[in-house]
mmCIF file of C-alpha atoms and ligand atoms in Angstrom:
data_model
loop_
_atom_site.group_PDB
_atom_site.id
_atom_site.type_symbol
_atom_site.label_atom_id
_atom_site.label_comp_id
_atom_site.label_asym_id
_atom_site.label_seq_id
_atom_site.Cartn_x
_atom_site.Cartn_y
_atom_site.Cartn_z
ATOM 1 C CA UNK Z 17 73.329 2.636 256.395
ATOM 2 C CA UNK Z 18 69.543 3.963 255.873
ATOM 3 C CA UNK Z 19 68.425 6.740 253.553
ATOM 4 C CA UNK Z 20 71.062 6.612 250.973
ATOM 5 C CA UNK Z 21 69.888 8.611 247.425
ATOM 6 C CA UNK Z 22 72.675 8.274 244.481
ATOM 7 C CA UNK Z 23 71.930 10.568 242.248
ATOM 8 C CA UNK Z 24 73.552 10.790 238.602
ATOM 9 C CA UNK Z 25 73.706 13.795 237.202
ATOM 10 C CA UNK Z 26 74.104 13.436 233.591
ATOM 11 C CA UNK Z 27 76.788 15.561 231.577
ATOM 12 C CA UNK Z 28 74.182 16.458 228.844
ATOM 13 C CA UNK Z 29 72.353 18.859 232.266
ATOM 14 C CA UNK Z 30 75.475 19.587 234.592
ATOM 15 C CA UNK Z 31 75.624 23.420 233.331
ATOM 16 C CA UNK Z 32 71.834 23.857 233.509
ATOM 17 C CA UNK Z 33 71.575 22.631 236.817
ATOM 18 C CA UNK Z 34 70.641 25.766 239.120
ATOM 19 C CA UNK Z 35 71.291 26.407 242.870
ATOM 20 C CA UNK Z 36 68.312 25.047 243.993
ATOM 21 C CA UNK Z 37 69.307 22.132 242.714
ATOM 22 C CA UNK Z 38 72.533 22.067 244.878
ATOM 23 C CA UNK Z 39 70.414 23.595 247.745
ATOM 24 C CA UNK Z 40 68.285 20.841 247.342
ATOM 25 C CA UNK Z 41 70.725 18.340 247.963
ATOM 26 C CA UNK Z 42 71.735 19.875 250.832
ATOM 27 C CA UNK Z 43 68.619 20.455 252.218
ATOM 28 C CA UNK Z 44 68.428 16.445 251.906
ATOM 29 C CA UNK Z 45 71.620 15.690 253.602
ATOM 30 C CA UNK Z 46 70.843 18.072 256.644
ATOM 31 C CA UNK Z 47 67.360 16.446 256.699
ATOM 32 C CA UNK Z 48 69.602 13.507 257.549
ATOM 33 C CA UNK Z 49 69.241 11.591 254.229
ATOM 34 C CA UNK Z 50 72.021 10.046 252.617
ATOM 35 C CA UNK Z 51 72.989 12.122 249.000
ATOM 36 C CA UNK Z 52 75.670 10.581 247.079
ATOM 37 C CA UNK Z 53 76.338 12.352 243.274
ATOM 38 C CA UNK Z 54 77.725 10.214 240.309
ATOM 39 C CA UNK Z 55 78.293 12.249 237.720
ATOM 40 C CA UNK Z 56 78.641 12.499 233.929
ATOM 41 C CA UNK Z 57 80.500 15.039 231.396
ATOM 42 C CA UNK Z 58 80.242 13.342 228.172
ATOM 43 C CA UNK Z 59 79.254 16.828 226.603
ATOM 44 C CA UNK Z 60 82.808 18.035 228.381
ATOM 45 C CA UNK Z 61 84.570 15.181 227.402
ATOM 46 C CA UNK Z 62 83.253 15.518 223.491
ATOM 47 C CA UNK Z 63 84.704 20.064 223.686
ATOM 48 C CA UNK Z 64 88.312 18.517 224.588
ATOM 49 C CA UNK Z 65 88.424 15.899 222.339
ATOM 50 C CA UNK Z 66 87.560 17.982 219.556
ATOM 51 C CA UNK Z 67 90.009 20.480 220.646
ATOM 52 C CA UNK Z 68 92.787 18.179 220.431
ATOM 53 C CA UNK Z 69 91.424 16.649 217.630
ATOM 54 C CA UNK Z 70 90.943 13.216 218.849
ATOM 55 C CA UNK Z 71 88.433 11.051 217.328
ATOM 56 C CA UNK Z 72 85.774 9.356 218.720
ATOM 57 C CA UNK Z 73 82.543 6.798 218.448
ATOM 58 C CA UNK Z 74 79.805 5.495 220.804
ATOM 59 C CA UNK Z 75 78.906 2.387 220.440
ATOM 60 C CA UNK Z 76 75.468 1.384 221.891
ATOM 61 C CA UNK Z 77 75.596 4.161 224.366
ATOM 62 C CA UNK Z 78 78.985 3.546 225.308
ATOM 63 C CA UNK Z 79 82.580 5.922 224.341
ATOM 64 C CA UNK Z 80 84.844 3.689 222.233
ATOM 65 C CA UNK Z 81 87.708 4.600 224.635
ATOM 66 C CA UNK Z 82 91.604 4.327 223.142
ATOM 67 C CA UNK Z 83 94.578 5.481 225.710
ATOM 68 C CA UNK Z 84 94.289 8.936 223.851
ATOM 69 C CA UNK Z 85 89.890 9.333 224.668
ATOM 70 C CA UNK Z 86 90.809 7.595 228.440
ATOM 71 C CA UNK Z 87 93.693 10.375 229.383
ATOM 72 C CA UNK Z 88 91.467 13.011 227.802
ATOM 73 C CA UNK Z 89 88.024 11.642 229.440
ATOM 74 C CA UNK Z 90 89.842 10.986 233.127
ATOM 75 C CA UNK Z 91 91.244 14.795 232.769
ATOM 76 C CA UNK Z 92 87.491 16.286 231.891
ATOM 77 C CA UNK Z 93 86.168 14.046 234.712
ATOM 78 C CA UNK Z 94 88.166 14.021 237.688
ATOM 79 C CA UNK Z 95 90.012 17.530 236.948
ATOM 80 C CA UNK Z 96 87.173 19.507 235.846
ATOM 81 C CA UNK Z 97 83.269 18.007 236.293
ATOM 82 C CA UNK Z 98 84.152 16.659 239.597
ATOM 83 C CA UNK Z 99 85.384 19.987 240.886
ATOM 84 C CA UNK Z 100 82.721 22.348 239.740
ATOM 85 C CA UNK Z 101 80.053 20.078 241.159
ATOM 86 C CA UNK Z 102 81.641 20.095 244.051
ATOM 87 C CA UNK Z 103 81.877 23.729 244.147
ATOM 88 C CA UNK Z 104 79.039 24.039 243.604
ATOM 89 C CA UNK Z 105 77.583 22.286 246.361
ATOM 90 C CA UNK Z 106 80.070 24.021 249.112
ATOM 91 C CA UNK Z 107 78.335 27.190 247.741
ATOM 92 C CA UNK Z 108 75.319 25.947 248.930
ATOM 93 C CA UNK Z 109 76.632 25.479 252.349
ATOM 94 C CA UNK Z 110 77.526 21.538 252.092
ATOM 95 C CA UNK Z 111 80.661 19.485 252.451
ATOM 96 C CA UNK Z 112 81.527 18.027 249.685
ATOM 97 C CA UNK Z 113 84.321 15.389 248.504
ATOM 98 C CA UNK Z 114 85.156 14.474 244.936
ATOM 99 C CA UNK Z 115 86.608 11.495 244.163
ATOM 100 C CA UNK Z 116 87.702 9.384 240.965
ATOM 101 C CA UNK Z 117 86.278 5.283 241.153
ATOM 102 C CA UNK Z 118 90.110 4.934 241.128
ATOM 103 C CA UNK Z 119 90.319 6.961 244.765
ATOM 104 C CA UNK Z 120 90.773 4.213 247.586
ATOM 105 C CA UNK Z 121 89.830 1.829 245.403
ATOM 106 C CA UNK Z 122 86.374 3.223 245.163
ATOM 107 C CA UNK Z 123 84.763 1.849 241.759
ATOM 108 C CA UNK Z 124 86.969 -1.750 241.149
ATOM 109 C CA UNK Z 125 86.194 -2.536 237.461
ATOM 110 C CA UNK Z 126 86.735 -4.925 234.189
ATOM 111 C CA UNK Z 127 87.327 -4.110 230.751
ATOM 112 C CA UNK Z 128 84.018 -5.046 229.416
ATOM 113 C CA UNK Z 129 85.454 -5.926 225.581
ATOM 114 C CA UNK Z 130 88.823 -4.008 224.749
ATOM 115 C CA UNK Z 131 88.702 -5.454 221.425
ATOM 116 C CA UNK Z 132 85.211 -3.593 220.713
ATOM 117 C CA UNK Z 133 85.449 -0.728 223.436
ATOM 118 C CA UNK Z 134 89.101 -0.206 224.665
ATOM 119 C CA UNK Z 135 89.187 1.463 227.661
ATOM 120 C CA UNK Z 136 85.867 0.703 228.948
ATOM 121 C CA UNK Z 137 85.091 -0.516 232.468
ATOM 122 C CA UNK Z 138 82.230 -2.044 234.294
ATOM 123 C CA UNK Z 139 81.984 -2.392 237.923
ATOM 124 C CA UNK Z 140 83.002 -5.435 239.868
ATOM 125 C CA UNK Z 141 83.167 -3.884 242.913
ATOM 126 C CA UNK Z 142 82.187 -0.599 244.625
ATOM 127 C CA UNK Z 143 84.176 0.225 248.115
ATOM 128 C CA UNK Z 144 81.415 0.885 250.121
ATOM 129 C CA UNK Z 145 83.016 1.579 253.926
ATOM 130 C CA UNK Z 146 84.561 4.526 252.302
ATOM 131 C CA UNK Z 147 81.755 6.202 251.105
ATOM 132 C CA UNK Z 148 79.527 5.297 254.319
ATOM 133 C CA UNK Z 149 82.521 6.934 256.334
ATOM 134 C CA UNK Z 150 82.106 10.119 254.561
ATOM 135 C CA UNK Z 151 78.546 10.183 254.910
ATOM 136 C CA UNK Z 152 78.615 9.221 258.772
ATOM 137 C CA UNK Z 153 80.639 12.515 258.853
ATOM 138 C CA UNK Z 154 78.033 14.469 257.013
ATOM 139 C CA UNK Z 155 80.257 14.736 253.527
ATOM 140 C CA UNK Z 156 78.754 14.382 250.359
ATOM 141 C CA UNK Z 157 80.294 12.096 248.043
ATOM 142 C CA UNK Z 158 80.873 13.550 244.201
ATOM 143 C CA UNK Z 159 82.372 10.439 242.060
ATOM 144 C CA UNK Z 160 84.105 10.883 238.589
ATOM 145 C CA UNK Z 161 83.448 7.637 236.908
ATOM 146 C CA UNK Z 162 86.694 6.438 236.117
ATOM 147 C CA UNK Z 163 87.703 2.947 237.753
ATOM 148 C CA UNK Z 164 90.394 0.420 238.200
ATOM 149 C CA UNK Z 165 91.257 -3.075 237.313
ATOM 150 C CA UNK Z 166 93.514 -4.769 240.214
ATOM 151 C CA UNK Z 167 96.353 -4.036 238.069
ATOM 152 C CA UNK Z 168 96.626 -0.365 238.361
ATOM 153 C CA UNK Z 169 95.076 -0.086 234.977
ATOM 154 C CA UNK Z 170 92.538 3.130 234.580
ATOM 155 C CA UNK Z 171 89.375 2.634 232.638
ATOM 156 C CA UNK Z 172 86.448 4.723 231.270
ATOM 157 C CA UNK Z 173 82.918 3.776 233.204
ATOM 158 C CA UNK Z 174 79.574 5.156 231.795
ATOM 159 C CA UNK Z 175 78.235 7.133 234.361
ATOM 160 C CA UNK Z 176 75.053 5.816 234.190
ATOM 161 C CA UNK Z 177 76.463 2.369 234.932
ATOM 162 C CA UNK Z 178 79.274 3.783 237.842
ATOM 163 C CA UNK Z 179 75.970 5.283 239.594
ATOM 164 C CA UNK Z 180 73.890 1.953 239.637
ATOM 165 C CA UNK Z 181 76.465 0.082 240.868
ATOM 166 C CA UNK Z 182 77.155 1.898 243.801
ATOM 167 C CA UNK Z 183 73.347 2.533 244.402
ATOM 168 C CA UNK Z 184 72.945 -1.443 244.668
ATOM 169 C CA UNK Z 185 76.308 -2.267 246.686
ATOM 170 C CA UNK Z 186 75.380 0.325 249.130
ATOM 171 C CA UNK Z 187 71.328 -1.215 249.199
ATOM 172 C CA UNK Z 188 70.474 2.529 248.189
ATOM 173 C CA UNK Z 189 66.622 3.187 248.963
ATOM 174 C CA UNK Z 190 66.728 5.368 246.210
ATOM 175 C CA UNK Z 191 68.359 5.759 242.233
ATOM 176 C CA UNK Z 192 67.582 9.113 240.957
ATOM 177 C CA UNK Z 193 68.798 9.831 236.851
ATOM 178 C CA UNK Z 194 68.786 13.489 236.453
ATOM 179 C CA UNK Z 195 69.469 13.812 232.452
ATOM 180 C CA UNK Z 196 68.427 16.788 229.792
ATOM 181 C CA UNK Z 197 64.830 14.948 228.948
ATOM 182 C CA UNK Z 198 61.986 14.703 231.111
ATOM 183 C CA UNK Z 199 62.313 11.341 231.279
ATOM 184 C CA UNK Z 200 61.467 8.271 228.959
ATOM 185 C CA UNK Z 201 59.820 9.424 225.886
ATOM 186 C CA UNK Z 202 57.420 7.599 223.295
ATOM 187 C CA UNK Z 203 55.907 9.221 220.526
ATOM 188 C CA UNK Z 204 56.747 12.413 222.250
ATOM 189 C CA UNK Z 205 55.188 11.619 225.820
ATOM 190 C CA UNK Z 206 56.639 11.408 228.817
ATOM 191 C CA UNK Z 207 56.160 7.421 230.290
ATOM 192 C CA UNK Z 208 54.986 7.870 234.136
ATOM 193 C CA UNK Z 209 55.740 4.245 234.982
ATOM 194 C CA UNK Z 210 57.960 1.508 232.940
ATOM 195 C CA UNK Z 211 58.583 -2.186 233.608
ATOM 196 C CA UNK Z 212 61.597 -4.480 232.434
ATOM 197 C CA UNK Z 213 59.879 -5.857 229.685
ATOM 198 C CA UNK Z 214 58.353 -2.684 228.120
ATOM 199 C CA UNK Z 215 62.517 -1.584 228.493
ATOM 200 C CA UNK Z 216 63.104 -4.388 226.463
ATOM 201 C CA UNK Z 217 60.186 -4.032 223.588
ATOM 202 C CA UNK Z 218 61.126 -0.174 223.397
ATOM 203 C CA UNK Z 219 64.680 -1.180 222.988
ATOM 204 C CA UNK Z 220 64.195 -3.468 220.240
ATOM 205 C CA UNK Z 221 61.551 -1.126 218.484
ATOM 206 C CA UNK Z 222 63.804 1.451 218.845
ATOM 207 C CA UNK Z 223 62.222 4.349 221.105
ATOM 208 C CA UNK Z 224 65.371 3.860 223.474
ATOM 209 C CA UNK Z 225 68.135 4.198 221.885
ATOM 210 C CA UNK Z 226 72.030 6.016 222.631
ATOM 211 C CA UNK Z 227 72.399 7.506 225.520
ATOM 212 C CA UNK Z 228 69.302 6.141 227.132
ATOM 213 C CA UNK Z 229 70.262 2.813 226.872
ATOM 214 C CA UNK Z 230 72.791 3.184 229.634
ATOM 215 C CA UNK Z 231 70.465 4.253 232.039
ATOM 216 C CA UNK Z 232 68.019 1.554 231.221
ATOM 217 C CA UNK Z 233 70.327 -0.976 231.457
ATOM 218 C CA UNK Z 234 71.819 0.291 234.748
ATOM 219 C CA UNK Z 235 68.336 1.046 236.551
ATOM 220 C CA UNK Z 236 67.009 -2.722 235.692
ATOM 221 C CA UNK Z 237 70.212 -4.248 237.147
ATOM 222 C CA UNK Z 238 70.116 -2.057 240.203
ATOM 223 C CA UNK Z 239 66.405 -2.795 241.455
ATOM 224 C CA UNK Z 240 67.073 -5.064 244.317
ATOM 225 C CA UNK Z 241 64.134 -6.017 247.066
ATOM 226 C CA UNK Z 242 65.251 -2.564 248.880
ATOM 227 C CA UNK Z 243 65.575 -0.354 245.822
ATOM 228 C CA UNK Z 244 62.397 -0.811 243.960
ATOM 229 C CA UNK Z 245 61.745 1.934 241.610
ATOM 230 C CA UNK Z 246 64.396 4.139 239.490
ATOM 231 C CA UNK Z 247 63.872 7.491 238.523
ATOM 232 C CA UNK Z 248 64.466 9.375 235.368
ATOM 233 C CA UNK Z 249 64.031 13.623 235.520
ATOM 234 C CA UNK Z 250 64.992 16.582 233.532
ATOM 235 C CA UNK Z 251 68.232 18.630 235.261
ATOM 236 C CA UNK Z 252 66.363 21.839 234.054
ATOM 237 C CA UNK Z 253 63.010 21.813 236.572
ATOM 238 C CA UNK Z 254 64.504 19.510 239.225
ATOM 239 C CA UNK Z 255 65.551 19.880 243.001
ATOM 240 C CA UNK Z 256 65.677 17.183 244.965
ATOM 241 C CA UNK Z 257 64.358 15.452 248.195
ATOM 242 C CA UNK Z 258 61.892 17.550 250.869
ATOM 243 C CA UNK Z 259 60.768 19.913 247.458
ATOM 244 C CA UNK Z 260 59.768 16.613 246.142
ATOM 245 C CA UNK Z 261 59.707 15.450 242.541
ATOM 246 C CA UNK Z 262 58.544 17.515 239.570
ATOM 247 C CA UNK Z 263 57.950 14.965 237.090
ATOM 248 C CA UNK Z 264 59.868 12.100 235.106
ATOM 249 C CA UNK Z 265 59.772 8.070 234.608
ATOM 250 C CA UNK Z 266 59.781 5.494 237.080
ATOM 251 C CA UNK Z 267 61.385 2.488 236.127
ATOM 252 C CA UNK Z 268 59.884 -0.658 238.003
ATOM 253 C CA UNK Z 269 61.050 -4.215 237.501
ATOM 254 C CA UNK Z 270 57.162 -5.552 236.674
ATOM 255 C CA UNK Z 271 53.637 -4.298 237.092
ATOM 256 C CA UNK Z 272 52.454 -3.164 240.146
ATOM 257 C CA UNK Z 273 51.635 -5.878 243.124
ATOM 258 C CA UNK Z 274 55.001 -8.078 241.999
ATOM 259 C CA UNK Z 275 58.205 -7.295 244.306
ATOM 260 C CA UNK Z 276 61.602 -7.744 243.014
ATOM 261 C CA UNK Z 277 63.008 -11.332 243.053
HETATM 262 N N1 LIG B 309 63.063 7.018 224.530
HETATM 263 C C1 LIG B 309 63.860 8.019 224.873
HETATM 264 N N2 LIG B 309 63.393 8.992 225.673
HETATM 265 C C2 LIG B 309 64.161 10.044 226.016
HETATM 266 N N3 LIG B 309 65.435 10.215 225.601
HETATM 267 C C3 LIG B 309 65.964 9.265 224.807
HETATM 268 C C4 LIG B 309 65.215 8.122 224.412
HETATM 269 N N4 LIG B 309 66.005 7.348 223.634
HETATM 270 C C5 LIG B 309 67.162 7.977 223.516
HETATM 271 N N5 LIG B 309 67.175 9.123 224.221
HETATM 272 C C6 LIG B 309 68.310 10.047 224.271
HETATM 273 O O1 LIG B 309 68.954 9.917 225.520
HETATM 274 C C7 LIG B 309 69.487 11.197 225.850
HETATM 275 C C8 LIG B 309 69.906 11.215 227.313
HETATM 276 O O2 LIG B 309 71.104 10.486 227.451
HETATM 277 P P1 LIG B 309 72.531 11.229 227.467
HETATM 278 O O3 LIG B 309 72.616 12.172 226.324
HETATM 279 O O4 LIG B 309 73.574 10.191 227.604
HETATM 280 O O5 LIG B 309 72.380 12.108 228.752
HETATM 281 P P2 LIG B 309 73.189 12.186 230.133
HETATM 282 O O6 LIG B 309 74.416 12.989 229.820
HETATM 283 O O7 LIG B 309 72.242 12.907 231.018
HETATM 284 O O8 LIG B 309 73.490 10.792 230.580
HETATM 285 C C9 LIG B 309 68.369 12.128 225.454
HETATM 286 O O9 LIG B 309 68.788 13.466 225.297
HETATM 287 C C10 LIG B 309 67.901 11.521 224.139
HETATM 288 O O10 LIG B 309 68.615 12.035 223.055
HETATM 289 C C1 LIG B 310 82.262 4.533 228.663
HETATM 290 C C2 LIG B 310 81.573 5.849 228.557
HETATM 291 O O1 LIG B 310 80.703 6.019 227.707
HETATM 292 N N1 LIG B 310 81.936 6.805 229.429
HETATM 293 C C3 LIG B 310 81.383 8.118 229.439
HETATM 294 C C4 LIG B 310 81.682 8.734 230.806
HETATM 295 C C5 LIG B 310 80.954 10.016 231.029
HETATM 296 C C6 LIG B 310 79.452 9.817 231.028
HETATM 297 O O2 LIG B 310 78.904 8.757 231.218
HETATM 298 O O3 LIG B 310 78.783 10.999 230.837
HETATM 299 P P1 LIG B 310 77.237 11.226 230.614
HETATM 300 O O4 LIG B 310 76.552 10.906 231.882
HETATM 301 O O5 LIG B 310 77.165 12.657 230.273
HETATM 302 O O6 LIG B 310 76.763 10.332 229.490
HETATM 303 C C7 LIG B 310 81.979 8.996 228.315
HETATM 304 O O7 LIG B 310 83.139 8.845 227.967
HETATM 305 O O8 LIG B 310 81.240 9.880 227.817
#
């Protein structure tokens, strides 16, 4: 299928995002684009943890998740985030679905180190006739990124991650991170354009760092030969698609003139 946009919308800019964001998205998918949402909630996820007093760490980006954080993280996710969002876009005049990774087998995953993480997944495998059969019926997909191992077993996916994965299984044409910055900053600039090894030196100098890591990580392993550039835009001054972009970071796998290999 053609003109398929994922677009992750990050929990730190969920509540911020307006209607014209929704609208937007809309807009697209009558235009007869393709929008797909992953979504986030790790601010959510943090309220109800704390609430039940439940501890928790990130390690490099990434929720230390015990059976405790998963339960509380799957019930945020799938009960609550997925919902509004897709309220919200039903307000706007859309159809939307909401479904978990775990959902007909949506978002197959693997623990990626229990001993150091727990509960936390990354995708092996992304069912991607389900979600093209939603969209040939003019749905839009919402997706709670919580997956499953072929044993039933439920695990915590960074969203980041869940939303690249699907954007490269499906051959997405394009990967949109909508976050609460305008995109990636140095020295307090906004980058335009990025490439795979200025990722790396930032990450090692330390201007990326937490919760940008993810994203990094999961826009250079989704640029394929038909997704070529990653965005990175602030939830607060973003719609999407016909209004066009307002600003952010494009991620690029090397300097203009080189194509993907
Ligand atoms: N170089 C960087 N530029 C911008 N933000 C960065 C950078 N390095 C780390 N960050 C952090 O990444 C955060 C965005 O990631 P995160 O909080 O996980 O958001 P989301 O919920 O949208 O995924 C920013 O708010 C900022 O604190
Ligand atoms: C393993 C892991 O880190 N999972 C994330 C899932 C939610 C998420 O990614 O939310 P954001 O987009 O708001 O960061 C978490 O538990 O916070």
């Amino acid at each position: 299928m053609k003109d398929i946009i994922v677009i992750k919308c990050g929990g730190s800019t969920i509540s911020e995002l307006s209607e014209a964001f929704f609208q937007s998205v809309v807009a697209m998918q009558k235009s007869g684009k393709h929008p797909i949402i992953v979504h986030g909630g790790g601010p959510a996820i943090n309220q109800l943890l704390e609430k039940l007093d439940i501890q928790s760490e990130f390690v490099d980006g990434l929720r230390k998740t015990t059976a405790d954080v998963l339960e509380t993280a799957e019930m945020v996710l799938c009960g609550k985030v997925n919902k509004q969002i897709v309220t919200s876009l039903q307000q706007a005049n859309g159809q939307a679905v909401g479904l978990s990774g775990c959902d007909g087998n949506l978002l197959q995953v693997q623990a990626i180190n229990e001993e150091k993480l727990g509960y936390v997944g990354e995708p092996t495998n992304v069912n991607t006739e389900l979600l093209i059969s939603l969209m040939e019926k003019q749905m839009i997909p919402v997706i709670a990124p919580i997956g499953m191992n072929e044993h039933g077993t439920h695990y915590n996916v960074n969203a980041d991650s869940a939303a690249g994965a699907i954007a490269k299984e499906l051959g997405a044409e394009q990967l949109v991170f909508v976050t609460d910055v305008d995109g990636i900053l140095k020295d307090g600039q906004c980058l335009e354009k990025v490439t795979a090894d200025e990722i790396e030196a930032f990450i090692e100098d330390g201007t990326i760092y937490g919760g940008m890591l993810p994203k990094v990580r999961a826009a250079l392993n989704a640029l394929t030969e038909t997704l070529q550039s990653v965005m990175i835009m602030n939830g607060k001054s973003t719609t999407v698609g016909q209004y066009g972009y307002v600003s952010g970071t494009t991620i690029v796998k090397s300097a203009v003139g080189q194509s993907v290999s």
